[in-house]
Coordinates of C-alpha atoms and ligand atoms in Angstrom, one line a residue:
M1 CA 161.5 86.8 135.4
T2 CA 162.2 85.4 132.0
E3 CA 162.3 81.6 131.7
K4 CA 165.7 80.4 130.4
G5 CA 167.0 77.1 129.2
P6 CA 170.5 76.2 130.4
I7 CA 172.3 76.2 127.1
M8 CA 171.2 78.7 124.5
H9 CA 173.8 78.4 121.8
D10 CA 175.8 75.1 121.6
D11 CA 178.6 74.3 119.2
I12 CA 178.9 77.8 117.7
S13 CA 181.8 78.2 115.3
G14 CA 184.1 81.0 116.3
V15 CA 185.6 81.1 112.8
R16 CA 183.5 82.6 110.0
L17 CA 185.2 82.9 106.6
S18 CA 183.5 83.9 103.3
G19 CA 180.2 84.3 105.1
R20 CA 180.1 80.8 106.5
P21 CA 181.1 79.0 109.8
H22 CA 184.3 77.0 109.6
A23 CA 185.6 74.4 111.9
G24 CA 188.3 76.2 113.9
D25 CA 191.5 74.4 115.1
G26 CA 191.5 76.1 118.6
P27 CA 190.1 75.2 122.0
R28 CA 186.3 75.0 122.8
Y29 CA 185.3 78.0 124.9
E30 CA 182.5 78.0 127.4
V31 CA 180.3 81.0 127.5
V32 CA 179.0 81.7 131.1
E33 CA 176.0 83.9 131.8
P34 CA 176.9 86.6 134.4
A35 CA 173.3 86.7 135.7
T36 CA 173.4 83.0 136.8
G37 CA 177.1 82.0 136.7
R38 CA 175.9 79.1 134.5
P39 CA 177.1 78.1 130.9
I40 CA 174.8 79.2 128.1
G41 CA 176.9 78.2 125.1
H42 CA 180.1 76.8 123.7
V43 CA 182.2 78.3 120.9
A44 CA 184.9 76.4 118.9
T45 CA 187.7 79.0 118.6
G46 CA 190.3 79.4 115.9
T47 CA 194.1 79.6 115.8
G48 CA 196.8 81.5 114.0
R49 CA 196.3 79.3 111.0
D50 CA 192.6 80.3 110.8
A51 CA 193.7 83.9 111.1
A52 CA 196.0 83.5 108.2
R53 CA 193.2 81.9 106.1
A54 CA 191.0 84.9 107.0
V55 CA 193.5 87.3 105.4
D56 CA 193.6 85.2 102.2
V57 CA 189.8 85.4 101.9
A58 CA 189.7 89.1 102.8
A59 CA 192.5 90.0 100.3
A60 CA 190.7 88.1 97.5
A61 CA 187.4 89.9 98.3
L62 CA 189.0 93.3 98.5
E63 CA 189.7 93.5 94.7
E64 CA 186.1 93.7 93.7
W65 CA 184.8 95.7 96.7
R66 CA 187.4 98.5 96.3
T67 CA 186.0 99.2 92.8
T68 CA 182.4 98.8 93.8
S69 CA 180.5 102.0 93.3
V70 CA 180.0 104.2 96.3
P71 CA 176.2 104.1 96.1
R72 CA 176.3 100.3 96.0
R73 CA 178.6 100.2 99.1
G74 CA 176.3 102.7 100.8
A75 CA 173.2 100.6 100.1
V76 CA 174.9 97.5 101.6
L77 CA 175.8 99.5 104.7
R78 CA 172.3 100.8 105.0
A79 CA 170.8 97.3 104.7
I80 CA 173.0 96.2 107.6
A81 CA 171.7 99.2 109.6
G82 CA 168.1 98.1 108.9
R83 CA 168.8 94.6 110.0
L84 CA 170.4 95.8 113.2
R85 CA 167.3 97.9 114.1
A86 CA 165.1 94.8 113.7
A87 CA 167.4 92.4 115.6
S88 CA 165.6 91.9 118.9
G89 CA 167.0 88.4 119.3
L90 CA 170.5 89.8 119.1
A91 CA 169.6 92.4 121.8
E92 CA 168.6 89.6 124.1
T93 CA 171.9 87.7 123.4
V94 CA 173.9 90.9 124.2
A95 CA 172.0 91.4 127.4
R96 CA 172.4 87.7 128.5
E97 CA 176.1 87.5 127.6
T98 CA 177.3 90.9 128.9
G99 CA 174.9 91.5 131.8
K100 CA 173.7 94.9 130.5
C101 CA 170.0 95.6 130.8
R102 CA 167.9 94.6 127.8
R103 CA 167.0 98.2 126.9
E104 CA 170.7 99.2 127.0
A105 CA 171.4 96.3 124.6
S106 CA 168.6 97.6 122.3
A107 CA 170.1 101.1 122.5
E108 CA 173.5 99.6 121.6
L109 CA 172.1 98.0 118.5
A110 CA 170.4 101.3 117.5
L111 CA 173.7 103.1 117.9
A112 CA 175.5 100.5 115.8
A113 CA 172.9 101.0 113.1
D114 CA 173.6 104.7 113.2
Y115 CA 177.3 104.1 112.6
F116 CA 176.5 102.1 109.4
D117 CA 174.1 104.9 108.2
W118 CA 176.6 107.6 108.9
Y119 CA 179.5 106.0 107.1
A120 CA 177.2 105.0 104.2
G121 CA 176.6 108.7 103.7
L122 CA 180.2 109.8 104.3
A123 CA 181.5 107.4 101.6
H124 CA 180.0 109.8 99.1
T125 CA 182.4 112.5 100.1
L126 CA 185.4 110.5 99.0
T127 CA 186.8 112.2 95.9
D128 CA 190.0 112.2 94.0
Q129 CA 191.7 115.6 93.6
V130 CA 193.5 117.4 90.8
L131 CA 195.8 120.2 91.8
S132 CA 197.7 122.8 89.8
V133 CA 200.3 123.9 92.2
R134 CA 203.5 123.9 90.2
P135 CA 204.0 125.4 86.7
G136 CA 204.1 122.7 84.0
L137 CA 202.7 120.0 86.3
R138 CA 199.4 118.7 87.3
H139 CA 199.1 116.5 90.4
H140 CA 196.4 113.8 90.7
V141 CA 195.7 112.6 94.2
R142 CA 193.8 109.3 94.1
T143 CA 192.2 108.2 97.3
G144 CA 191.3 104.5 97.9
P145 CA 191.0 101.9 100.6
I146 CA 194.1 101.1 102.7
G147 CA 193.5 97.3 102.1
V148 CA 192.8 94.6 104.6
A149 CA 192.0 96.0 108.0
A150 CA 192.2 94.0 111.3
V151 CA 189.6 94.9 113.9
L152 CA 190.0 93.8 117.6
T153 CA 187.4 94.6 120.1
P154 CA 186.5 94.4 123.8
W155 CA 183.5 92.7 125.5
N156 CA 181.6 95.7 127.0
F157 CA 179.9 96.9 123.7
P158 CA 180.1 93.7 121.6
V159 CA 178.1 95.2 118.7
S160 CA 178.5 99.0 118.6
I161 CA 182.3 99.0 119.0
P162 CA 182.9 96.5 116.1
A163 CA 180.3 98.5 114.1
R164 CA 182.2 101.8 114.5
K165 CA 185.3 100.1 113.0
I166 CA 183.7 97.8 110.4
A167 CA 181.3 100.4 109.0
P168 CA 184.0 103.0 108.1
A169 CA 186.3 100.2 106.9
L170 CA 183.6 98.9 104.4
A171 CA 182.6 102.4 103.4
A172 CA 186.2 103.2 102.5
G173 CA 186.3 100.0 100.4
C174 CA 188.4 97.8 102.8
A175 CA 188.0 94.2 103.6
V176 CA 188.0 93.2 107.3
V177 CA 189.4 90.5 109.5
F178 CA 187.8 90.6 113.0
K179 CA 188.7 89.2 116.4
P180 CA 186.0 89.7 119.0
S181 CA 186.5 89.4 122.8
E182 CA 186.4 86.0 124.4
L183 CA 183.8 87.5 126.8
S184 CA 181.3 88.5 124.2
L185 CA 181.6 85.7 121.6
L186 CA 177.9 84.9 121.1
A187 CA 176.9 88.6 120.6
S188 CA 179.9 89.5 118.3
L189 CA 179.6 86.3 116.2
A190 CA 175.9 86.9 115.8
F191 CA 176.6 90.5 114.7
A192 CA 179.2 89.3 112.2
E193 CA 176.7 86.8 110.8
L194 CA 174.1 89.6 110.5
C195 CA 176.5 91.8 108.5
E196 CA 177.6 88.9 106.3
S197 CA 173.9 88.3 105.2
E198 CA 174.1 91.7 103.4
L199 CA 177.8 91.7 102.4
P200 CA 179.5 90.3 99.3
E201 CA 181.3 87.1 100.3
G202 CA 184.6 87.3 102.1
L203 CA 184.6 91.0 103.1
L204 CA 184.1 90.3 106.8
N205 CA 186.0 87.3 108.2
T206 CA 185.9 86.6 111.9
V207 CA 188.3 84.5 114.0
A208 CA 187.7 84.2 117.8
G209 CA 190.5 82.8 119.8
D210 CA 193.7 83.6 121.6
G211 CA 194.6 87.4 121.3
P212 CA 198.4 87.2 120.9
E213 CA 198.2 84.3 118.5
I214 CA 195.6 85.8 116.2
T215 CA 197.1 89.4 116.4
G216 CA 200.5 87.9 115.7
A217 CA 199.3 86.1 112.6
W218 CA 197.8 89.4 111.3
L219 CA 200.9 91.5 112.1
D220 CA 203.0 88.9 110.3
D221 CA 201.0 89.3 107.1
R222 CA 202.0 92.4 105.0
R223 CA 198.5 92.4 103.4
V224 CA 197.1 93.6 106.7
R225 CA 197.5 97.3 106.4
L226 CA 195.8 98.6 109.6
L227 CA 195.2 97.3 113.1
H228 CA 192.2 98.9 114.7
F229 CA 192.0 98.0 118.4
T230 CA 189.7 98.9 121.3
G231 CA 190.5 97.5 124.8
S232 CA 192.6 98.1 127.9
T233 CA 195.6 100.4 127.9
A234 CA 197.9 97.5 128.9
V235 CA 196.9 95.3 126.1
G236 CA 196.8 98.2 123.6
R237 CA 200.3 99.1 124.5
S238 CA 201.6 95.6 123.9
I239 CA 199.8 95.3 120.6
A240 CA 201.1 98.8 119.5
R241 CA 204.6 97.7 120.3
A242 CA 204.3 94.7 118.1
A243 CA 202.6 96.7 115.4
G244 CA 205.4 99.3 115.5
A245 CA 208.0 96.6 114.9
A246 CA 205.9 95.4 111.9
L247 CA 205.3 99.0 110.7
T248 CA 201.6 98.4 110.7
P249 CA 199.6 101.6 111.4
V250 CA 197.3 101.4 114.4
V251 CA 194.2 103.1 115.8
M252 CA 194.0 102.5 119.6
E253 CA 190.9 103.2 121.7
L254 CA 192.0 102.5 125.2
G255 CA 191.0 102.8 128.9
G256 CA 189.7 106.0 130.5
R257 CA 189.6 107.7 133.9
A258 CA 187.0 110.4 133.5
P259 CA 186.7 113.3 136.0
F260 CA 183.2 114.4 136.8
I261 CA 183.0 117.9 138.3
V262 CA 180.0 119.4 140.0
L263 CA 180.2 123.2 140.4
P264 CA 178.3 125.1 143.1
D265 CA 175.9 126.7 140.6
A266 CA 174.7 123.3 139.2
D267 CA 171.1 122.1 139.4
L268 CA 171.8 119.3 141.8
D269 CA 168.9 117.1 140.7
D270 CA 170.2 117.3 137.1
A271 CA 173.8 116.7 138.2
A272 CA 172.8 113.6 140.2
D273 CA 170.8 112.3 137.2
T274 CA 173.7 113.0 134.9
L275 CA 176.1 111.2 137.1
M276 CA 173.8 108.2 137.4
V277 CA 173.9 107.7 133.6
A278 CA 177.6 108.6 133.3
K279 CA 178.5 106.2 136.1
F280 CA 176.0 103.3 136.1
R281 CA 175.2 103.0 132.4
N282 CA 176.3 99.6 131.1
N283 CA 176.7 98.5 134.8
G284 CA 179.6 100.9 135.1
A285 CA 181.6 99.1 132.4
S286 CA 182.1 102.0 129.9
C287 CA 185.4 103.5 128.9
I288 CA 183.9 107.0 129.3
A289 CA 182.3 106.2 132.6
A290 CA 182.6 108.9 135.3
N291 CA 185.5 107.6 137.3
N292 CA 186.6 110.4 139.8
V293 CA 183.7 112.5 141.0
W294 CA 184.4 116.0 142.4
V295 CA 181.7 118.0 144.1
H296 CA 182.2 121.6 145.3
E297 CA 182.3 121.8 149.1
E298 CA 179.4 124.3 149.2
V299 CA 176.9 121.7 147.7
R300 CA 178.5 118.5 148.9
A301 CA 175.9 117.5 151.5
E302 CA 172.9 118.2 149.2
F303 CA 174.5 116.5 146.3
L304 CA 175.6 113.4 148.2
N305 CA 172.1 113.1 149.6
R306 CA 170.5 113.1 146.2
L307 CA 173.1 110.7 144.8
A308 CA 172.7 108.2 147.7
G309 CA 168.9 108.3 147.2
R310 CA 169.3 107.4 143.5
I311 CA 171.8 104.7 144.2
S312 CA 169.5 103.2 146.8
A313 CA 166.7 103.2 144.2
L314 CA 168.7 101.1 141.6
V315 CA 167.1 97.7 141.0
P316 CA 169.8 95.1 140.5
G317 CA 168.8 91.9 138.9
D318 CA 168.3 89.8 135.7
P319 CA 169.2 92.0 132.7
L320 CA 166.1 90.6 130.8
D321 CA 163.7 91.6 133.5
E322 CA 162.1 95.0 132.6
R323 CA 162.2 96.2 136.2
T324 CA 166.0 95.8 136.4
T325 CA 168.1 99.0 136.3
L326 CA 171.5 97.4 137.1
G327 CA 172.7 94.0 135.9
P328 CA 175.6 91.8 137.0
V329 CA 179.3 92.5 136.1
R330 CA 180.7 90.3 133.4
T331 CA 182.9 87.8 135.4
H332 CA 183.4 86.4 138.8
E333 CA 186.9 87.9 138.9
M334 CA 185.6 91.4 138.0
A335 CA 183.1 91.1 140.9
A336 CA 185.9 90.1 143.3
R337 CA 188.1 93.0 142.1
L338 CA 185.3 95.5 142.7
E339 CA 184.5 94.2 146.2
G340 CA 188.2 94.3 147.0
L341 CA 188.4 97.9 145.8
I342 CA 185.6 99.0 148.0
A343 CA 187.0 97.1 151.0
A344 CA 190.4 98.7 150.5
L345 CA 188.9 102.2 150.4
D346 CA 186.7 101.5 153.4
S347 CA 189.6 100.3 155.5
A348 CA 191.6 103.4 154.5
G349 CA 188.8 105.6 156.0
A350 CA 186.3 106.3 153.2
R351 CA 182.6 106.2 153.9
V352 CA 180.6 103.6 151.9
H353 CA 176.9 103.8 151.1
W354 CA 175.6 100.6 149.6
G355 CA 172.7 100.2 147.2
R356 CA 170.5 97.1 147.1
R357 CA 172.0 93.6 146.7
A358 CA 170.5 91.4 144.0
E359 CA 168.6 88.4 145.1
A360 CA 170.2 86.1 142.6
S361 CA 173.2 83.8 142.4
G362 CA 175.1 85.5 139.5
W363 CA 178.1 87.9 139.6
Y364 CA 176.4 90.9 141.2
V365 CA 178.1 93.8 142.9
P366 CA 175.7 96.0 144.8
P367 CA 176.0 99.6 143.6
A368 CA 178.1 101.7 145.9
L369 CA 178.9 105.3 146.7
V370 CA 182.4 105.7 148.3
V371 CA 182.8 109.2 149.9
D372 CA 186.2 110.7 150.5
P373 CA 188.4 107.8 149.2
A374 CA 192.1 108.3 149.6
T375 CA 193.7 109.6 146.4
D376 CA 197.1 108.0 146.6
G377 CA 196.1 104.4 145.9
P378 CA 195.3 102.5 142.7
E379 CA 191.6 102.4 143.7
W380 CA 191.3 106.1 142.9
R381 CA 193.9 106.4 140.2
E382 CA 192.9 103.4 138.0
E383 CA 189.8 102.8 135.9
V384 CA 186.9 101.5 138.2
F385 CA 184.9 99.9 135.4
G386 CA 182.0 98.9 137.6
P387 CA 179.0 100.2 139.5
V388 CA 181.0 102.1 142.2
A389 CA 181.0 105.9 142.4
L390 CA 184.1 107.5 144.1
V391 CA 183.3 111.0 145.3
R392 CA 185.5 113.7 146.8
S393 CA 184.9 117.4 147.4
F394 CA 186.9 120.5 146.5
T395 CA 187.0 124.2 147.2
D396 CA 189.6 125.2 144.5
L397 CA 189.1 123.9 140.9
K398 CA 192.8 123.5 140.7
E399 CA 192.5 120.3 142.7
P400 CA 190.3 118.3 140.4
I401 CA 192.2 119.6 137.3
A402 CA 195.5 118.7 138.8
D403 CA 194.2 115.3 139.9
A404 CA 193.0 114.5 136.3
S405 CA 196.6 114.8 135.1
T406 CA 198.1 112.5 137.8
T407 CA 197.8 109.7 135.2
A408 CA 198.2 110.0 131.5
H409 CA 194.7 108.9 130.7
G410 CA 192.7 111.5 128.7
L411 CA 189.5 110.0 127.3
A412 CA 186.4 111.8 128.7
G413 CA 185.4 114.5 131.2
Y414 CA 182.1 115.9 132.6
I415 CA 181.1 119.2 134.1
C416 CA 177.8 120.0 135.8
T417 CA 177.0 123.7 136.1
G418 CA 174.3 126.3 135.7
D419 CA 176.5 128.2 133.2
A420 CA 177.0 126.0 130.1
A421 CA 179.5 128.4 128.5
A422 CA 181.7 128.5 131.6
G423 CA 181.4 124.7 131.7
A424 CA 182.6 124.3 128.2
K425 CA 185.6 126.6 129.0
L426 CA 186.5 124.5 132.0
L427 CA 186.2 121.3 129.9
A428 CA 188.6 122.7 127.4
R429 CA 191.2 122.9 130.3
L430 CA 190.9 119.1 130.8
D431 CA 193.3 117.1 128.6
V432 CA 190.5 114.7 127.2
G433 CA 189.2 113.8 123.8
I434 CA 185.5 114.0 124.6
G435 CA 183.3 115.6 127.2
G436 CA 179.8 116.6 128.3
V437 CA 178.5 119.8 130.0
N438 CA 175.4 118.6 131.9
V439 CA 175.4 115.7 129.3
A440 CA 176.2 112.1 130.2
T441 CA 176.4 110.5 126.8
P442 CA 178.4 112.9 124.5
A443 CA 179.4 110.3 121.8
T444 CA 177.5 110.0 118.6
P445 CA 178.6 108.7 115.1
E446 CA 178.9 112.2 113.6
I447 CA 181.7 113.4 115.9
P448 CA 185.2 112.2 116.4
F449 CA 185.8 110.1 119.5
G450 CA 189.3 109.3 120.7
G451 CA 191.5 109.4 123.7
R452 CA 194.8 111.3 124.4
G453 CA 197.9 109.9 126.1
D454 CA 197.3 106.5 127.6
S455 CA 193.7 106.5 126.4
G456 CA 194.7 106.0 122.8
I457 CA 195.8 106.9 119.3
G458 CA 193.4 108.2 116.6
Y459 CA 189.7 108.5 116.4
E460 CA 186.5 106.7 115.7
G461 CA 183.4 108.5 114.5
G462 CA 183.0 111.6 112.3
L463 CA 185.3 112.1 109.3
P464 CA 188.4 111.4 111.4
G465 CA 187.0 107.9 111.9
L466 CA 187.1 107.2 108.2
L467 CA 190.6 108.5 107.4
P468 CA 192.7 105.6 108.8
F469 CA 191.0 103.3 106.3
L470 CA 192.2 105.4 103.3
T471 CA 195.4 105.6 101.3
H472 CA 196.4 108.2 98.8
Q473 CA 198.5 108.0 95.7
S474 CA 199.7 111.2 94.2
T475 CA 200.9 111.4 90.6
A476 CA 202.6 114.3 88.9
V477 CA 202.0 114.6 85.1
P478 CA 203.4 117.2 82.7
H479 CA 200.8 119.8 81.9
P480 CA 201.7 122.6 79.5
Ligands
NAD1 P1 191.1 93.8 126.9 O1 192.2 94.7 126.6 O2 191.3 92.8 128.0 O3 190.7 93.0 125.6 C1 190.4 93.6 124.4 C2 190.7 92.7 123.2 O4 192.1 92.4 123.2 C3 189.9 91.4 123.3 O5 189.5 91.0 122.1 C4 191.0 90.4 123.9 O6 190.8 89.1 123.5 C5 192.2 91.0 123.2 N1 193.5 90.7 123.8 C6 193.7 90.5 125.2 N2 195.0 90.3 125.4 C7 195.6 90.4 124.2 C8 197.0 90.3 123.8 N3 198.0 90.1 124.7 N4 197.2 90.4 122.5 C9 196.3 90.6 121.6 N5 195.0 90.7 121.9 C10 194.6 90.6 123.2 O7 189.8 94.7 127.3 P2 188.4 94.4 127.8 O8 188.4 93.9 129.2 O9 187.7 93.5 126.8 O10 187.7 95.8 127.7 C11 187.7 96.7 128.7 C12 188.8 97.8 128.4 O11 188.5 98.4 127.2 C13 188.6 98.9 129.4 O12 189.9 99.4 129.8 C14 187.9 100.0 128.6 O13 188.1 101.3 129.1 C15 188.4 99.8 127.3 N6 187.5 100.4 126.3 C16 187.9 101.5 125.6 C17 187.0 102.1 124.7 C18 187.4 103.3 123.9 O14 186.7 103.6 123.0 N7 188.4 104.0 124.3 C19 185.8 101.5 124.5 C20 185.4 100.3 125.2 C21 186.3 99.8 126.1

């Protein structure tokens, strides 16, 4: 076990403007470590007034950055990527604050670095256009940054999710105002500081604090030209409503409810391994986590056997301990919700197989396999977001496909099969934005990632992830 002091970060400023900490006017927030349930830091948060100041600073910095050469912008982004790859202290903070295992925290930082590298390269493809499409006229299309972009993020990936918004924003020539989650303040603030150490002053300004107050201040300011949000569907919907009234464009990356379908020709060891990653990665707190598992009746018994064995082998414990393969959930309330979900399914007739219980006092939920849960309750229809696998069987594929559309979520889907081409065809029938055939982690910076319906609006990653940060001005000039 790693030795820990009680308080790791005291009196951290939750407001960072022009590359420096500022005294925020908001309440002091206590950061509690999920592995112990004890405080590890305090953050002084900001208010709407701080949020307004952040826009002033960003708008001032924007003028120089938008005209900074693309190679220079790319070099800054690559330097941030380099720092992220070397930031082992930040990986430890991510693990302690979120509860994810240390190696997952390091992988998150590596992924964040890949986003900065990818968008550094993509910035070189931004070109103006000249079109001759009407006799006597020439059209010039000038492409530039949309302006100040507001970035709001959740707790479960406190570095890589901000990175996949902030990297394309900076590559496009935008300046950023950033509000991290109150459940990942230490990690997200340390990430912001790391970025600032390479960025020209004022391009990234961070204000931690009350979501509605800070978002409201940004939506009231006409200089904020884009609101880029990741979080739950309920919060996203309320923000999108306010943004609609303000006519501020949004990108919304919201909750998921991914089906995971095991076909009878699948290699069952591979399928069980794939599910273990798709379900239990990040302690089950991933928007693309396998949520509703369907196994074909013919292979049900063998698959469940393999899965139960793997769940029993998970080692819950301190995220900093190298032997740990499952950490705690983020808050006491989340643990209570998950225990309640399992109890409700159990009393409705499902069979529950428990994994090991952690020998620690933090917010641990033992990993669980719930077989044959009822499909008519919220436990099956809503996002689980924790280390609990819900598995049903089917004989006709129509059943899992129809079930996937009983809510309007459409983020991710998975198929396990011996016939990859058939799996890809089946995946195309699911109304989701991203999927894997025998693959548990389909997302990578080079491809677009975005949900449909209640799972969101727009994309991150790939070229589509850059486009919301751009604006175009078209000018017609006489041309003989
Ligand atoms: P959340 O919606 O509770 O919070 C997200 C952010 O919104 C936080 O910064 C929070 O402070 C802020 N916020 C909360 N209420 C607000 C309000 N009324 N007005 C303005 N801001 C407000 O989400 P969470 O619990 O941090 O994250 C988990 C959720 O995020 C899950 O549903 C998960 O699926 C989703 N998620 C989606 C993706 C994706 O890419 N689609 C990625 C990660 C997480």
